[in-house]
CSV table of C-alpha atoms in Angstrom, one decimal:
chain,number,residue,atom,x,y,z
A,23,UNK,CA,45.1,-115.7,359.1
A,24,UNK,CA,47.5,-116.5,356.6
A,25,UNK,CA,46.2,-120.4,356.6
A,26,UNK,CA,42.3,-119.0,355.6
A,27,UNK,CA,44.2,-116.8,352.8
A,28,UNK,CA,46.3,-119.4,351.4
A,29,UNK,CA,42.9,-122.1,351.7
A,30,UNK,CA,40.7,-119.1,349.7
A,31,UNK,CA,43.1,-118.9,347.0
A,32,UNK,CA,43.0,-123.0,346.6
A,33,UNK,CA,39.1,-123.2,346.4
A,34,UNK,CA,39.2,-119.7,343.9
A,35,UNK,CA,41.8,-122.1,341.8
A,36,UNK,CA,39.3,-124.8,342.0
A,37,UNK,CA,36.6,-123.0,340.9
A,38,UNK,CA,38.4,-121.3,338.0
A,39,UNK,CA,39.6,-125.0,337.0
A,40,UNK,CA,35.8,-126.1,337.0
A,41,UNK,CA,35.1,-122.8,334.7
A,42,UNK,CA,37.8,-123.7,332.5
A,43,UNK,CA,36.6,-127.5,332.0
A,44,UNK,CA,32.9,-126.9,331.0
A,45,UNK,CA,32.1,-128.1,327.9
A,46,UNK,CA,32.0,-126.1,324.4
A,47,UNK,CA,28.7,-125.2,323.1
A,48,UNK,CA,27.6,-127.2,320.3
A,49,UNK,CA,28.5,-126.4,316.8
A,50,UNK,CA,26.0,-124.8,314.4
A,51,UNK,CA,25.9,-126.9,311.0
A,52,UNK,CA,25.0,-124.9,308.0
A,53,UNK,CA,24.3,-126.7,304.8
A,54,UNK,CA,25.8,-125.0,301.4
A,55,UNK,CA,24.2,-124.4,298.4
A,56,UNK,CA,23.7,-126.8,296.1
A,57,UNK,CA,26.1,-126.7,292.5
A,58,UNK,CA,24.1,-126.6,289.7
A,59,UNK,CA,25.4,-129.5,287.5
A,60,UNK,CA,26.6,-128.4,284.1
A,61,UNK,CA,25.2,-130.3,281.2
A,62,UNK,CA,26.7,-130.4,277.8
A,63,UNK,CA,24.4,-129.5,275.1
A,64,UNK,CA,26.7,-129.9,272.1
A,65,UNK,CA,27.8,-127.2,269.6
A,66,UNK,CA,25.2,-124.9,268.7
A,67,UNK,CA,22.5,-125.6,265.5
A,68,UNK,CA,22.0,-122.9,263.4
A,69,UNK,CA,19.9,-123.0,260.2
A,70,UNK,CA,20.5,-120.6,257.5
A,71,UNK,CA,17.5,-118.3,255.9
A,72,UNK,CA,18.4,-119.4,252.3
A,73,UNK,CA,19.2,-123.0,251.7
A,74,UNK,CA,20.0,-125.8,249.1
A,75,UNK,CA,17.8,-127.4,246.5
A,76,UNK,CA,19.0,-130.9,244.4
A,77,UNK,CA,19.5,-129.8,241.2
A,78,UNK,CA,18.5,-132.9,239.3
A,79,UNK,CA,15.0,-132.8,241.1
A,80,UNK,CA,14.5,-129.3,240.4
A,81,UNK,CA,15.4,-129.9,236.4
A,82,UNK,CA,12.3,-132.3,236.5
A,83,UNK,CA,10.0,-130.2,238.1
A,84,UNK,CA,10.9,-127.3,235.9
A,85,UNK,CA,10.4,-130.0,232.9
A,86,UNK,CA,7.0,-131.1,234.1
A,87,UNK,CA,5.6,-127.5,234.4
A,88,UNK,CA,3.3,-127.0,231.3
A,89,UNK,CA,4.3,-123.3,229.8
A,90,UNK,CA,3.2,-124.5,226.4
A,91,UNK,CA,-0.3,-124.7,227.7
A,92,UNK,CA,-0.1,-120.8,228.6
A,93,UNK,CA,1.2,-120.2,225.0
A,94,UNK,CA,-1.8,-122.4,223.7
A,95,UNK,CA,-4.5,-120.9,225.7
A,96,UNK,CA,-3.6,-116.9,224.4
A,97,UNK,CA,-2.0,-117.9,221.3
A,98,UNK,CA,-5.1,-118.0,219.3
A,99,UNK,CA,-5.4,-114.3,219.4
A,100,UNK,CA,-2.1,-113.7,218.3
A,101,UNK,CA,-0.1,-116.0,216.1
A,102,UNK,CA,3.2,-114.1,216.7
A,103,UNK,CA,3.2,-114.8,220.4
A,104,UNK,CA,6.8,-116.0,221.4
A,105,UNK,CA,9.6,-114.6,223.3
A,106,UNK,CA,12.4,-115.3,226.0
A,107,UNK,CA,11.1,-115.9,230.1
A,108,UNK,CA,13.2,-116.2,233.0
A,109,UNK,CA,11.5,-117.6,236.2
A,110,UNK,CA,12.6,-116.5,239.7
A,111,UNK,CA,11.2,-118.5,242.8
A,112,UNK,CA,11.8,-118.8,246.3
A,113,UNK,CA,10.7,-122.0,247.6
A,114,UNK,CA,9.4,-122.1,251.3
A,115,UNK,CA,10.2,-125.4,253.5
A,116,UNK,CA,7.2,-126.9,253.0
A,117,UNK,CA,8.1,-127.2,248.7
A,118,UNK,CA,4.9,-124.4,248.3
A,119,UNK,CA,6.1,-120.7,246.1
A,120,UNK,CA,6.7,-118.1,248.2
A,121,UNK,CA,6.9,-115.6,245.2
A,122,UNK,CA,7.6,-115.7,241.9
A,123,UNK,CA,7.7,-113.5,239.0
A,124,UNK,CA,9.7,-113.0,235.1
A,125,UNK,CA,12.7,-111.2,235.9
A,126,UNK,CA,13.1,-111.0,232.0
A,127,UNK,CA,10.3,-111.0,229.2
A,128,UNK,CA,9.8,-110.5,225.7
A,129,UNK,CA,6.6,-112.9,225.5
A,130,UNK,CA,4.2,-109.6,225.3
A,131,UNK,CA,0.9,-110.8,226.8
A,132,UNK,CA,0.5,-110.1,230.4
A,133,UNK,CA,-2.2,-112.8,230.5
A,134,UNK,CA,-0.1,-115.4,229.2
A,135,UNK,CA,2.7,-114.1,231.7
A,136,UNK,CA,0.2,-114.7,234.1
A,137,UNK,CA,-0.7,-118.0,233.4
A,138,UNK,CA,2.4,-119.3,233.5
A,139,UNK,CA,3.4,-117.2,237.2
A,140,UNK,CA,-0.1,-119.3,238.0
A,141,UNK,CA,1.1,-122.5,237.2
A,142,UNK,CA,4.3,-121.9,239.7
A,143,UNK,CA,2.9,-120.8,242.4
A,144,UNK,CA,0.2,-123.9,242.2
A,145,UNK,CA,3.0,-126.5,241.6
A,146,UNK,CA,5.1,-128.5,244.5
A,147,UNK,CA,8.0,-128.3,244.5
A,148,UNK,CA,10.9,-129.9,245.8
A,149,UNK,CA,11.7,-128.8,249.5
A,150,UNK,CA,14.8,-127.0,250.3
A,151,UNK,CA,17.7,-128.7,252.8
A,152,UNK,CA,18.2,-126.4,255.3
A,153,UNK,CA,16.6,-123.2,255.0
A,154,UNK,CA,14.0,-121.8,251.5
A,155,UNK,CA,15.4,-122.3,248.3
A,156,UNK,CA,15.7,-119.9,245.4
A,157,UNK,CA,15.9,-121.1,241.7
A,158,UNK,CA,15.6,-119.7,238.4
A,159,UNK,CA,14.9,-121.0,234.8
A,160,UNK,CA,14.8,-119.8,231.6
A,161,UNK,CA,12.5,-121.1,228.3
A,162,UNK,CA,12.1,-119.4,225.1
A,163,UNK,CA,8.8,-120.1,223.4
A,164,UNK,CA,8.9,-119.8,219.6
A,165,UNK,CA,5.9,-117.7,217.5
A,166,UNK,CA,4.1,-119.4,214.7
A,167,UNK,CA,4.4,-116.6,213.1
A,168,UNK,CA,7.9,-114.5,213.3
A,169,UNK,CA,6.3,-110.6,213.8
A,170,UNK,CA,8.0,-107.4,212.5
A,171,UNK,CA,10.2,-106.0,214.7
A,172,UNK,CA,10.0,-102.0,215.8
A,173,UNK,CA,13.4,-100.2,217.1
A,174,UNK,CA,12.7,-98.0,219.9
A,175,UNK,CA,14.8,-95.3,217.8
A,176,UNK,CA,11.9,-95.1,215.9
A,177,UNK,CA,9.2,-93.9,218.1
A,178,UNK,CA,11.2,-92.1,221.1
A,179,UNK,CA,8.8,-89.7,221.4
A,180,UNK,CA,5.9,-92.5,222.2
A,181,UNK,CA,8.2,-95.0,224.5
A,182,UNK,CA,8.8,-91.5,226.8
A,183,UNK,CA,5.6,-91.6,227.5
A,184,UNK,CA,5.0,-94.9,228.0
A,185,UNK,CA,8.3,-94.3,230.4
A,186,UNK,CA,6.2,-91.4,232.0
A,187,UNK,CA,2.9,-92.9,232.1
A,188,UNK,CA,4.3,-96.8,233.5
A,189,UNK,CA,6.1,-94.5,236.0
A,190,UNK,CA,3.0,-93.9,237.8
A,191,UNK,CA,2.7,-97.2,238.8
A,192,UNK,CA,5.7,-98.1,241.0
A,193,UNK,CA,4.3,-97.5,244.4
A,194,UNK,CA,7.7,-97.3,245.3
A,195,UNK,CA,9.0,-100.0,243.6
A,196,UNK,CA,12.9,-100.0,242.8
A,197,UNK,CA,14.9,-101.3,239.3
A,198,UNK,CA,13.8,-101.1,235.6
A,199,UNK,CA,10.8,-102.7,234.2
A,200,UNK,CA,11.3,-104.4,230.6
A,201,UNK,CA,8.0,-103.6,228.6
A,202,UNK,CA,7.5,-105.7,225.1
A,203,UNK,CA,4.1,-104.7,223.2
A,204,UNK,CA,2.7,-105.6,220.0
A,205,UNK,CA,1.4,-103.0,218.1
A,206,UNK,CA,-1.3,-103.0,215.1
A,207,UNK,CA,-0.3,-100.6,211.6
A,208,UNK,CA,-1.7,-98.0,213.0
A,209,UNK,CA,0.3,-97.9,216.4
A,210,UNK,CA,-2.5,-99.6,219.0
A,211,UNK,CA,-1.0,-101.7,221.3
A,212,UNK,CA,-2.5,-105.5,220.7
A,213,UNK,CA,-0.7,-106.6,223.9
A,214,UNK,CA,1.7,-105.7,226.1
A,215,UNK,CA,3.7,-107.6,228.7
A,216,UNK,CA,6.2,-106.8,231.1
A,217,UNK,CA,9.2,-108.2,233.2
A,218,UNK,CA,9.5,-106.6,237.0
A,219,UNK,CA,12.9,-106.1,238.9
A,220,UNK,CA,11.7,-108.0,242.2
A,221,UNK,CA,8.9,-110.1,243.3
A,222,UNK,CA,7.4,-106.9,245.0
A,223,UNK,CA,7.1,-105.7,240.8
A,224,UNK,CA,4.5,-108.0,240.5
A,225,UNK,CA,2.2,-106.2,243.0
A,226,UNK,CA,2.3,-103.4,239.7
A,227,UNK,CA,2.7,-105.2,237.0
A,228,UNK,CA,-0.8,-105.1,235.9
A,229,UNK,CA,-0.9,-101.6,236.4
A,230,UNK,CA,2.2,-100.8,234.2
A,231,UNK,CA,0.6,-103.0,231.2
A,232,UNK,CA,-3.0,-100.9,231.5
A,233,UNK,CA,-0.4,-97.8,231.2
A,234,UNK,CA,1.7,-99.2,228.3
A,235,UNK,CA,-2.3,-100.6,226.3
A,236,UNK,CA,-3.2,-96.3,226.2
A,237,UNK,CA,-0.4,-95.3,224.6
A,238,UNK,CA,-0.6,-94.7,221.0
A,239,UNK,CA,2.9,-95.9,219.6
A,240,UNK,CA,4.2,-95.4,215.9
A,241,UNK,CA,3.0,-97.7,213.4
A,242,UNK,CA,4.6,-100.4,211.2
A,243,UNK,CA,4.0,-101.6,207.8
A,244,UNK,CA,2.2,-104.5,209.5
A,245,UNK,CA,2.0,-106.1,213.2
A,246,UNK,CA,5.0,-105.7,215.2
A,247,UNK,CA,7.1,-106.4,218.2
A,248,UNK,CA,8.8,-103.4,220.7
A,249,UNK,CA,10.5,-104.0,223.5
A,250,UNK,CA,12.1,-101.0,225.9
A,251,UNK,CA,13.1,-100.3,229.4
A,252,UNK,CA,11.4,-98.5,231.8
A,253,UNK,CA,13.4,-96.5,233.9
């Protein structure tokens, strides 16, 4: 009896020995995500909205724009046309106007005003480096004939309302107007021009000068020049 024990617990050990040495199940292989590679794309470019515009090529394009032929053109119908202009302009990329318009004017004459905002916005210009360009120019145009001049002190009571009446006009529009007529003996206005505060003045410029032609200013001993801010 205690031989058939002692053989049972030999072929148990055997068996737990062949349990023991069966092989390990195969290993599961699990690929890992790829890493994105990271590429270098340099420092950031950035363009400004306003750029640069050479100087010297901007002095000749300025030089070959023809204001005399504005002065010319409506000079005939008033001899004492003349005055200071200064031009604004902003310059797109492609050398084209955006806008323009007389930030200051004592010419008088909207149409010759006109004319000469006409001839910008038609020109090519020199394109900007790096964004639009904005540039500015001043020209004074002599009269054939110097007029008399009218101080404002002198007919307060008709610039108010010419102040009043322009007023109407400004859809909104912010800054002071500078109105210069010329005025016959008995106080009609000849012609009247005007200089806006922006470029979005020139959307009511025409209107303020219709204002300015139905007011019925003081007169002068003869023709003569008044110029007055609108507020």
């Amino acid at each position: 009896m205690r031989r058939a024990i002692c053989l049972s617990s030999v072929a148990l050990a055997v068996a737990l020995a062949g349990c023991a040495a069966a092989p390990p199940p195969p290993a599961v292989i699990v690929d890992a995500p790829p890493v994105p590679e990271k590429i270098d794309t340099g420092p950031t470019s950035m363009e400004s909205e306003i750029g640069g515009l050479n100087e010297e090529a901007m002095d000749k394009a300025f030089a070959s724009l023809d204001v005399n032929h504005c002065i010319e053109q409506f000079g005939d119908k008033l001899e004492t046309l003349g005055g200071e202009l200064k031009l604004k302009l902003r310059i797109d990329r492609r050398g084209s106007a955006r806008w323009a318009y007389l930030s200051q004017s004592t010419l008088g004459d909207r149409d010759a005003e006109k004319c000469v905002l006409d001839l910008v916005r038609a020109k090519s210009w020199p394109r900007p480096l790096g964004g639009e360009g904005l540039a500015e120019k001043n020209f004074t145009i002599d009269p054939r004939t110097e007029p008399a001049t009218l101080e404002e002190r002198r007919t307060l009571v008709q610039v108010a309302q010419a102040r009043v009446e322009a007023g109407k006009c400004r859809r909104g529009v912010a800054g002071s107007f500078f109105a210069t007529v010329y005025l016959q003996p008995d106080g009609r206005v000849v012609t009247a021009g005007v200089a806006v505060p922006s470029e979005k003045g020139e959307d009511v410029a025409d209107c303020v000068v219709e204002a300015l032609r139905r007011v019925r200013f003081r007169g002068a001993p003869k023709l003569a020049k008044l110029s007055f801010e609108i507020r």
